[in-house]
XYZ file of C-alpha atoms in Angstrom:
265
model
C 57.827 -0.473 76.284
C 59.937 0.757 73.175
C 57.046 0.406 70.733
C 54.670 2.225 73.063
C 57.422 5.021 73.458
C 57.463 5.031 69.708
C 53.657 5.393 69.681
C 53.793 8.186 72.057
C 56.097 10.152 70.112
C 54.090 9.556 66.909
C 51.217 10.989 68.972
C 53.238 14.250 69.428
C 54.101 14.491 65.983
C 50.690 13.859 64.797
C 49.489 16.678 66.917
C 51.834 18.988 65.474
C 51.499 17.872 61.879
C 48.730 20.338 60.800
C 49.857 23.344 62.881
C 47.280 25.724 61.650
C 44.660 23.161 62.410
C 46.197 22.746 66.021
C 46.258 26.251 66.882
C 42.864 27.313 65.581
C 41.437 24.287 67.585
C 43.084 25.924 70.620
C 41.927 29.354 69.582
C 38.312 27.952 69.382
C 38.376 27.467 73.065
C 38.532 31.222 73.573
C 34.835 31.949 72.138
C 32.935 29.930 74.859
C 35.155 31.338 77.468
C 34.209 34.991 76.154
C 30.753 34.177 76.204
C 30.289 32.610 79.287
C 32.399 35.309 81.216
C 30.116 38.009 79.571
C 27.058 36.216 80.702
C 28.234 35.646 84.196
C 29.457 39.449 84.667
C 26.099 40.381 83.424
C 24.176 38.036 85.823
C 26.349 39.225 88.816
C 25.978 42.818 88.084
C 22.407 42.624 88.050
C 22.057 40.520 91.072
C 21.938 42.154 94.668
C 23.336 38.810 96.125
C 27.147 38.554 96.799
C 26.806 34.844 95.684
C 24.840 33.445 92.754
C 23.907 29.671 93.022
C 26.286 29.557 95.835
C 29.345 30.749 93.804
C 31.131 34.100 94.358
C 31.773 36.066 91.248
C 35.552 35.269 91.307
C 34.739 31.682 91.747
C 32.488 31.201 88.860
C 34.875 33.048 86.700
C 37.745 30.906 87.671
C 35.669 27.991 87.140
C 34.524 29.119 83.663
C 38.137 29.495 82.785
C 39.613 26.468 84.052
C 36.742 24.049 83.037
C 37.338 24.933 79.346
C 40.900 24.455 79.850
C 40.537 21.027 81.657
C 37.950 19.940 78.784
C 40.847 20.882 76.203
C 43.408 18.757 77.867
C 40.955 15.712 78.505
C 39.422 15.888 75.051
C 39.679 12.729 73.105
C 38.942 12.091 69.175
C 40.556 8.510 68.900
C 37.172 7.203 68.832
C 36.416 8.136 65.321
C 39.632 6.210 64.126
C 38.335 3.213 66.322
C 35.033 3.216 64.337
C 37.077 3.372 61.062
C 39.518 0.418 62.072
C 36.549 -1.871 62.914
C 34.327 -0.721 60.168
C 36.849 -0.845 57.289
C 39.206 -3.585 58.631
C 42.142 -1.500 59.741
C 42.148 -3.269 63.137
C 43.753 -6.168 61.085
C 47.306 -4.772 61.468
C 47.139 -4.385 65.131
C 45.977 -7.934 65.800
C 49.190 -9.174 64.179
C 51.488 -6.620 65.690
C 53.190 -6.818 69.250
C 51.213 -3.827 70.334
C 47.907 -4.115 72.201
C 45.209 -2.006 70.639
C 44.160 -0.258 73.683
C 47.708 0.430 74.615
C 48.345 1.815 71.228
C 45.452 4.347 71.439
C 46.394 5.110 75.028
C 49.971 6.287 74.537
C 49.202 8.070 71.247
C 46.364 9.957 73.286
C 48.977 11.021 75.892
C 51.543 11.991 73.104
C 48.887 14.203 71.671
C 48.351 16.087 74.708
C 52.097 17.175 75.064
C 51.674 20.142 72.501
C 48.476 21.245 74.155
C 50.049 21.047 77.675
C 52.979 23.428 76.420
C 50.288 25.931 75.194
C 47.936 25.609 77.973
C 50.162 25.265 80.937
C 51.441 28.777 80.797
C 47.897 30.051 80.526
C 46.769 27.970 83.426
C 49.619 29.284 85.525
C 48.559 32.837 84.721
C 44.974 31.956 85.751
C 46.061 30.332 88.954
C 48.270 33.228 89.725
C 45.316 35.675 89.236
C 43.059 33.522 91.541
C 45.721 33.816 94.230
C 45.975 37.744 93.580
C 42.032 37.826 93.916
C 42.144 36.217 97.366
C 41.016 32.691 96.505
C 42.148 29.852 98.648
C 44.855 28.428 96.347
C 47.816 26.763 97.947
C 50.657 24.859 96.726
C 49.129 21.543 98.294
C 45.668 22.262 96.598
C 47.537 22.913 93.212
C 49.261 19.342 93.429
C 46.192 17.920 94.396
C 44.499 19.567 91.345
C 47.115 18.327 89.075
C 46.749 14.879 90.270
C 43.006 14.855 89.660
C 43.695 16.279 86.221
C 45.760 13.429 85.134
C 43.198 10.724 86.549
C 40.282 12.972 84.791
C 42.075 12.462 81.673
C 42.516 8.804 81.978
C 38.885 8.374 83.110
C 37.742 10.179 80.174
C 39.854 8.076 77.904
C 38.641 4.959 79.607
C 35.003 6.072 78.712
C 35.428 7.045 75.391
C 37.415 3.912 74.848
C 34.301 2.052 75.621
C 32.060 4.373 73.478
C 34.493 3.505 70.500
C 34.106 -0.064 71.118
C 30.364 0.200 70.429
C 31.427 0.095 66.665
C 31.625 -3.778 67.087
C 27.820 -3.897 67.370
C 26.782 -0.621 65.469
C 27.029 -0.355 61.529
C 28.271 3.249 61.861
C 28.664 4.648 65.287
C 30.429 7.889 64.259
C 27.454 9.619 63.757
C 26.765 9.292 67.475
C 30.017 10.737 68.589
C 29.206 14.387 67.992
C 26.139 14.149 69.939
C 27.776 11.936 72.741
C 30.681 14.330 73.176
C 28.588 17.465 73.481
C 26.125 15.659 76.144
C 29.280 14.516 78.058
C 30.828 18.117 78.077
C 27.662 19.407 79.693
C 27.134 16.634 82.255
C 30.742 16.566 83.224
C 30.420 20.192 84.210
C 32.524 21.540 81.105
C 29.997 24.405 80.427
C 28.815 25.212 84.136
C 29.063 23.600 87.280
C 26.211 21.342 87.744
C 26.118 21.606 91.506
C 24.351 24.968 91.006
C 21.175 23.114 90.649
C 21.615 21.365 93.925
C 19.300 18.486 95.472
C 19.146 15.296 93.402
C 21.230 16.840 90.373
C 24.084 17.439 92.877
C 24.100 13.988 94.054
C 23.936 12.443 90.723
C 26.935 14.387 89.574
C 28.698 13.380 92.616
C 27.931 9.575 92.022
C 28.327 9.551 88.349
C 31.811 9.318 86.653
C 31.398 12.259 84.280
C 31.877 14.962 86.717
C 35.144 13.551 87.841
C 36.668 14.426 84.464
C 36.179 18.282 84.726
C 34.026 19.625 87.516
C 35.859 17.837 90.300
C 39.508 18.779 89.543
C 38.247 22.456 88.856
C 36.561 22.584 92.145
C 39.616 21.450 93.908
C 41.579 24.431 92.600
C 38.531 26.726 93.154
C 38.481 26.254 96.797
C 35.074 24.614 97.131
C 36.417 21.431 98.468
C 37.824 20.518 101.740
C 40.683 17.645 102.133
C 38.060 15.059 103.189
C 36.088 15.738 100.249
C 39.090 15.568 97.925
C 40.092 12.225 99.149
C 36.484 11.071 98.437
C 36.883 12.296 95.136
C 40.009 10.497 94.425
C 38.315 7.465 95.586
C 35.620 7.693 93.051
C 37.863 8.726 90.164
C 40.133 5.525 90.672
C 37.022 3.465 91.040
C 35.281 4.653 88.034
C 38.558 4.272 85.843
C 38.762 0.575 87.190
C 34.931 0.237 86.156
C 35.447 1.520 82.699
C 38.854 -0.517 82.183
C 37.091 -3.678 83.082
C 34.075 -2.621 81.053
C 36.385 -2.100 78.054
C 38.065 -5.415 78.384
C 34.970 -7.025 78.490
C 33.573 -5.269 75.448
C 36.775 -5.993 73.452
C 36.605 -9.608 74.369
C 33.014 -9.966 73.090
C 33.485 -7.558 70.246
C 36.548 -9.363 68.637
C 34.424 -12.596 68.416
C 32.154 -10.588 66.105
C 35.023 -8.728 64.152
C 34.975 -10.083 60.392
C 38.305 -8.668 59.789
C 37.102 -7.556 56.018
C 39.330 -5.089 54.341
C 42.201 -3.240 55.701
């Protein structure tokens, strides 16, 4: 574990290495919040209904704020490095070191989240405090469950993108897909707007698919839309999907490493 501890610390240092880039990336999260908040306020102002798409105005604004924050905390980026390692031979050095490649990427991923958490944590506390002041059903127990689902959601997102990164074993240059995949997964995870506003089949698919459990599920816990039974079912789905992608990642690694030519590096 001492090796992984060093990797974790390295992840923290890498996140702070380019401070201007770090803070600009954090600042960029404010723009979609402003756009969506303006859009939703306009929509509710010109609607006679107290709730639009089943959401009260306070609920949808809280969702918009927290969904952006949760997406920032669970966001990845290591898949670009995985593609480079496999394509250019950089994977060689990990095969001869006493560090598992997946473990290396995971602990570095965790380390890179610490600076973000230090910035986002106080902002999230203020937002949740404002939700309590607005009368939304936010209790200490619900906040603890939200934090637990946030951790599982980040692990699930890591597991999904780890499998996506392993596609580099079979595709010549998979990094061209990463931008598209990231945008699509942000939308289908509920990172832009709650997908259950569509109801019917879409809502059923969101509840069954893994992507909503990275963003929409944690946010709707703190939003008060889920009862305790629904939260329990959601935790089962989160854990189950993590196990599925962990097993898938192991299978892809075993098959992919047989194809690896180990050229360069």
